[in-house]
mmCIF file of C-alpha atoms in Angstrom:
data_model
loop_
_atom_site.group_PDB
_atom_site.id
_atom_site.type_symbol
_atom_site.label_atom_id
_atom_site.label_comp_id
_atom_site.label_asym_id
_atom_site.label_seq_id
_atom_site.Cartn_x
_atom_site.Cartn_y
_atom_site.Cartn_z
ATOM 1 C CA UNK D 155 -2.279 -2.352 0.003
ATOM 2 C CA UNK D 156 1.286 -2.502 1.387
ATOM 3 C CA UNK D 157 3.596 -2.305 -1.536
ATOM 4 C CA UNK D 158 6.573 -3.282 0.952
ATOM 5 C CA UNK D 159 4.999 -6.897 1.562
ATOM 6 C CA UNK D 160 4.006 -7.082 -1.877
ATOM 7 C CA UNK D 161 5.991 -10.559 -3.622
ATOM 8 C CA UNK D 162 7.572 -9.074 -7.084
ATOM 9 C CA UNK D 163 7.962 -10.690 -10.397
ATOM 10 C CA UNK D 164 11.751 -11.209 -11.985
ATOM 11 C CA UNK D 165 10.279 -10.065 -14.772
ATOM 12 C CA UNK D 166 13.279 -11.275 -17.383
ATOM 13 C CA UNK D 167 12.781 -14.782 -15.107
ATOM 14 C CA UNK D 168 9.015 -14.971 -15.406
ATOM 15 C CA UNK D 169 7.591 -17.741 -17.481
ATOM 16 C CA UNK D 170 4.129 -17.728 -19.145
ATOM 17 C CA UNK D 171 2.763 -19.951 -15.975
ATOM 18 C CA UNK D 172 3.802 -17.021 -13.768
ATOM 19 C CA UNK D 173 2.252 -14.473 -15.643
ATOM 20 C CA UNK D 174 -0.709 -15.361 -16.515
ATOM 21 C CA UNK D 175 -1.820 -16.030 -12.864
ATOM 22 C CA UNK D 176 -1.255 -11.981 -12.754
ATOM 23 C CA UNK D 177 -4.914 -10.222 -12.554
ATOM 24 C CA UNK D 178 -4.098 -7.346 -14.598
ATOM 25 C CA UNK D 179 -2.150 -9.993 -17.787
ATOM 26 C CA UNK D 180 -4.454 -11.888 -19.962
ATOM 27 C CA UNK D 181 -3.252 -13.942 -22.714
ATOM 28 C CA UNK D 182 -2.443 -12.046 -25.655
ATOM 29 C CA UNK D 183 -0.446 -9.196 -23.293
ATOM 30 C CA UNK D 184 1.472 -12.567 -22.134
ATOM 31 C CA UNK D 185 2.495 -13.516 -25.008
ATOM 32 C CA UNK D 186 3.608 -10.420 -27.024
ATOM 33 C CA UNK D 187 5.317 -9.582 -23.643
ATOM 34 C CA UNK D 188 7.240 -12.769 -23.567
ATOM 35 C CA UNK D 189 7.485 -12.174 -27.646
ATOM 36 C CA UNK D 190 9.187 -9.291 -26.983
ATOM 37 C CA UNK D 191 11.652 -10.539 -24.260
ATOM 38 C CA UNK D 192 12.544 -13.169 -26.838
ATOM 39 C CA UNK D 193 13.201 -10.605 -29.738
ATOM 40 C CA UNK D 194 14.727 -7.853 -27.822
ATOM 41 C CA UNK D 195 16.595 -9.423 -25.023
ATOM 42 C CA UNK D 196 16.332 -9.270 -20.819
ATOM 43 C CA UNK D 197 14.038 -5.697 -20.092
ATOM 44 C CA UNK D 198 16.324 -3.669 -17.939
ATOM 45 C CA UNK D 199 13.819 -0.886 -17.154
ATOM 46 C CA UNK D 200 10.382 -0.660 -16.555
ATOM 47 C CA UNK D 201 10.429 2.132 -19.520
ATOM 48 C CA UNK D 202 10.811 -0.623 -21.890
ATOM 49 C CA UNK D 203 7.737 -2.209 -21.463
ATOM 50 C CA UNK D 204 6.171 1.135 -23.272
ATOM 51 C CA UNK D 205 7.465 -0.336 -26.441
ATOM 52 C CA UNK D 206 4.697 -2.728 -25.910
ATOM 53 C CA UNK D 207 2.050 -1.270 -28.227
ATOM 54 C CA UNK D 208 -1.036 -3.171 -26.600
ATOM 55 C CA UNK D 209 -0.096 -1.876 -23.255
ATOM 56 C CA UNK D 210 -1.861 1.319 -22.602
ATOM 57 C CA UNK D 211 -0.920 3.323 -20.272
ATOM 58 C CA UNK D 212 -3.687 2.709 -17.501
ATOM 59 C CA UNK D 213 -2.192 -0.686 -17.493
ATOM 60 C CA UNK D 214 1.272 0.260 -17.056
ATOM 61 C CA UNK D 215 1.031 2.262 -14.296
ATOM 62 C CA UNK D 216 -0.581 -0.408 -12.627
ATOM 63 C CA UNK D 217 1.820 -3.120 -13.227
ATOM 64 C CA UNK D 218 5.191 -1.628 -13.254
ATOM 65 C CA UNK D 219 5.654 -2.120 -9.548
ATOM 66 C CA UNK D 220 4.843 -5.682 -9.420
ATOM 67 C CA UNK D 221 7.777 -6.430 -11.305
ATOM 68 C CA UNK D 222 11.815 -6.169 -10.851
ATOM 69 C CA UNK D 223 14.349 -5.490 -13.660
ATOM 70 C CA UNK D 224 17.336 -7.232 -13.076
#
């Protein structure tokens, strides 16, 4: 797969619509992610998202570079 071509997710922009629709997101991740956004404010590294207990770290590695941080 070429990363470069690759469309990323504004993660901090990204609705529940948006990510959902990603393969490797089902519903509960979805939700405590957006959870989290709500409670802790706009994710400003991809380290962050390790404070999501339900993400192991498998699943992290494979999602951290379909998403920006800004």
């Amino acid at each position: 797969m070429d990363e470069s071509k690759m469309e990323k997710i504004p993660i901090n922009q990204a609705n529940y619509k948006t990510l959902i629709l990603h393969p490797y997101f089902d519903e509960n991740l979805v939700k405590v992610l957006l959870n989290y956004r709500e409670n802790h404010g706009p994710f400003t590294s991809p380290q962050q998202l390790k404070n999501i207990k339900i993400l192991n770290k498998e699943k992290y590695e494979k999602i951290i570079r379909h998403f920006t941080f800004q």
